[in-house]
Amino acid sequence: MSDPKRFLITSALPYANGPIHIGHLAGVYVPSDIFTRYLRIKGKDVISVCGSDEHGVPITLKARNEGITPQEVVDKFHNINKKAFEDFGITFDIYSRTSNKMHYETASQFFRTLYDRGVFIEKSSNQYFDPETNTFLADRYITGTCPHCGNDNAYGDQCEKCGTSLNATDLINPKSVISGSKPVLKMTKHWFLPLDKYQGWLKKWILEEHREWKTNVYGQCKSWLDQGLQPRAVSRDLNWGVPVPVEGADNKVLYVWFDAPIGYISATRELTDDWEKYWKDKDTRMVHFIGKDNIVFHCIMFPSMLKAEGSYILPDNVPANEFLNLENDKISTSRNWAVWLHEYLEEFPGEQDVLRYVLCANAPEAKDNDFTWKDFQARNNNELVAIFGNFVNRTLVLTNNYFNGHVPERGPLTQYDKETLKEITVLKEKVEKSLDSYRFREALKEAMNIARLGNKYLADTEPWKVIKDDRARVGTILNISLQLTASLTIILDPFLPFSVVKLREWLNFEPRQWDDAVVDPLLSAGHKINSPELLFRKIEDKEIDFQIEKLLLTKKMNREEESQLNPAKDNIHFDDFTKLDIRSATILDAEKVPKTKKLLKLTLDTGLDKRTVVSGIAEYFNPADIIGKLVSVVVNLEPRKIRGIESQGMILMAEENNGKLVFMSPAESVSNGSEIK
RNA sequence: GGCGAGGUAGCUCAGAUGGUUAGAGCGCAGGAUUCAUAAUCCUGAGGUCUGGGGUUCAAUUCCCCAUCUCGCUACCA
């Protein structure tokens, strides 16, 4: 691996609609910070940039719900998260935000450059427009009836009941979320980045030149490239975001996926006038730390943008992590299923390193992992306290007791002494090798092995016995133990920065560079050390129980929320009711609609006729099991084509809150075609 | 439905280009030890490597089928 002149580390911009949780940390920020600190202590020219991603529809929706402005929403979370990162020791050189002026300028310029160069395709299409508020409606701003499952509250991009993704124009009875009025279709123009044009280049760049990327990253890219890329819109009709810098583009902003990664550039510009050195010099190595949900944006789209612009460098690697689960459940901001960083910092003050350690040791590098509080406790008590903390404590206490806090002279070395010292070099190189290839868990394990080595060394040499008749030998043993301890302050620096600061104080030892970890001796004989405190404290069962209780409470509240019934709908006239023609019918045949997850094609005997009905129930029923079933069916519903099959009616189902479906069947056998009223 | 990643000891995870007794940490059992936050050190028990086929002298590692988990994406590989 050739050595670049400098590094540019980016960490995924957290979306400013919620606080940071352990999933973010384990997936992105802990590894990126370890990597950055590692490069810094190696004396490399490195900058780490990040910031809040503050645009996009969800933030405007949140603002509307809470009756505040989008700016107020992002101000709140930007400040919370910026502080939480700082307090947690994530050392970004700058934590910026996409709502600031520099970003608007940078993003506009970037767009304009591509625009002037004729990179974009302009396309007009019909989109829903709210005549009352005079705005185009993003998909999320439209609700209506899902054509698949009949849910009345489906969004324009997706029905959350049946999970189908939709086009806003698919919805039956569409309704504007903003005004409640019925939207109308209106022509609107958008700009598309023709990703298909970069397909050939991307294939070569990723599939041939970056085979070393992690399998999850490489596989995902390959999947996209094999499918063939399509032009993708880079603008939206919205008034929250960076305005499209083109005449006649009123109320149009840059789409977030285009806007956000440019945030890395604007953050760098804000940090230093010398920013181009980091973005445009071939001797810079850029690394994107992200979660797996961001892979295509950072490996396909952003590189295409950079390539289209032409003067920028491309990422050298994109070490995306998988996801972290919490106590066997997916972490979810909306369901409050998370360990929030700002809460952790309050509840475990001064114990940043414990969480950093646990999240690194159990990082989801190759597959989704699970965070449990019990594991958190165990790793703290059995590893940090018992291995690292304990070794340090034994060494410093012995030195204070036997040599009054002075580093003793080193006498003649035994073979074992020499091997122990040599092992530091071996382990240091292992840590390096792992970090250089983004294997952080392995790196941490090897670093901890230095403390393990120390414990074993003390157990084998038994200075507390030897002291009775060979004080000089004990001096040598402790000298070597102190050497190990000093090395630890360097090797563990990227992982456990807070502990390392304490340890250095006790050792009375200045910060040193990475390669100094194998300098011998680091502490010269006679050097005075201070008296130590404890590096880590044991975490008690009751603290863990408290955290688990907290999560159980969340579960309970979520359940209560879910079990709340929808309020009754508005009253209707009897006439409206009599318009419905519901009959009993028998299912004659049922088969899965090919290439769908939820749809069954049913043939019914309604007494009046035999007809076909498409129903979104395949997840709950096997076709074979429901043949012969007596059901209720609305027979005068206007026929509708679903997946190319004309559905002539609707089967009545009762739906539990968890989505489970139950047939509304006559309690006793009745003849087909009997009217239900 | 398609595609991608994963399913390895009780738990959390490693296992590059296939090769003699499949690894680590924690947990567990036994022993040693007391300098240390009852921490440490040694030894040991524990796996039909999701299931079923196939290729090969040889497969956890390659191919096919099934199944489960996660992610991406949907008239489309």
Coordinates of N, CA, C and O in Angstrom, one line a residue, chain A residues 19 98 110 149 169 203 214 244 298 398 454 485 497 504 508 569 675:
Chain A
P19 N -31.7 12.3 17.8 CA -30.4 12.2 18.4 C -29.6 11.0 17.9 O -30.1 10.1 17.3
T98 N -25.6 21.3 6.8 CA -26.0 21.6 5.4 C -26.9 22.8 5.3 O -27.3 23.2 4.2
F110 N -21.7 23.5 -7.3 CA -21.5 22.2 -7.8 C -22.5 21.9 -8.9 O -22.2 21.4 -10.0
C149 N -54.1 -3.0 -0.6 CA -54.7 -3.5 0.6 C -55.9 -2.7 1.1 O -56.5 -3.0 2.0
T169 N -49.3 8.6 -7.9 CA -50.5 8.5 -8.8 C -51.3 7.2 -8.7 O -52.3 7.0 -9.3
K203 N -18.0 0.5 -13.5 CA -17.7 -0.9 -13.5 C -16.2 -1.2 -13.4 O -15.8 -2.0 -12.6
K214 N -14.8 -4.2 1.1 CA -15.5 -5.2 1.9 C -16.6 -5.9 1.0 O -17.2 -5.3 0.2
V244 N -32.5 25.2 -6.5 CA -31.8 24.8 -7.8 C -31.4 26.1 -8.5 O -32.2 27.0 -8.7
H298 N -22.7 6.4 -1.7 CA -21.3 6.8 -1.6 C -20.4 6.0 -2.6 O -19.3 6.4 -2.8
L398 N 2.6 -1.8 42.6 CA 3.9 -2.5 42.9 C 5.0 -1.5 42.9 O 5.9 -1.5 43.8
G454 N 0.9 -8.5 29.8 CA 1.4 -8.0 31.1 C 1.0 -8.8 32.3 O 1.7 -9.1 33.2
T485 N 3.2 -0.9 30.1 CA 2.2 0.1 30.4 C 2.3 1.4 29.5 O 1.3 1.9 29.0
P497 N -9.3 6.9 24.3 CA -8.5 8.1 24.5 C -8.6 8.7 25.9 O -7.6 9.3 26.4
R504 N -1.5 8.4 31.3 CA -0.3 9.1 31.0 C 0.0 10.0 32.2 O 1.1 10.2 32.6
N508 N 3.1 10.0 34.4 CA 3.9 11.3 34.2 C 4.6 11.2 32.9 O 5.8 11.5 32.8
K569 N -64.9 6.5 12.0 CA -65.0 7.5 10.9 C -66.3 8.3 11.1 O -67.2 8.0 11.9
E675 N -77.5 -11.9 0.4 CA -77.1 -10.6 0.7 C -76.7 -10.4 2.1 O -77.3 -10.9 3.0

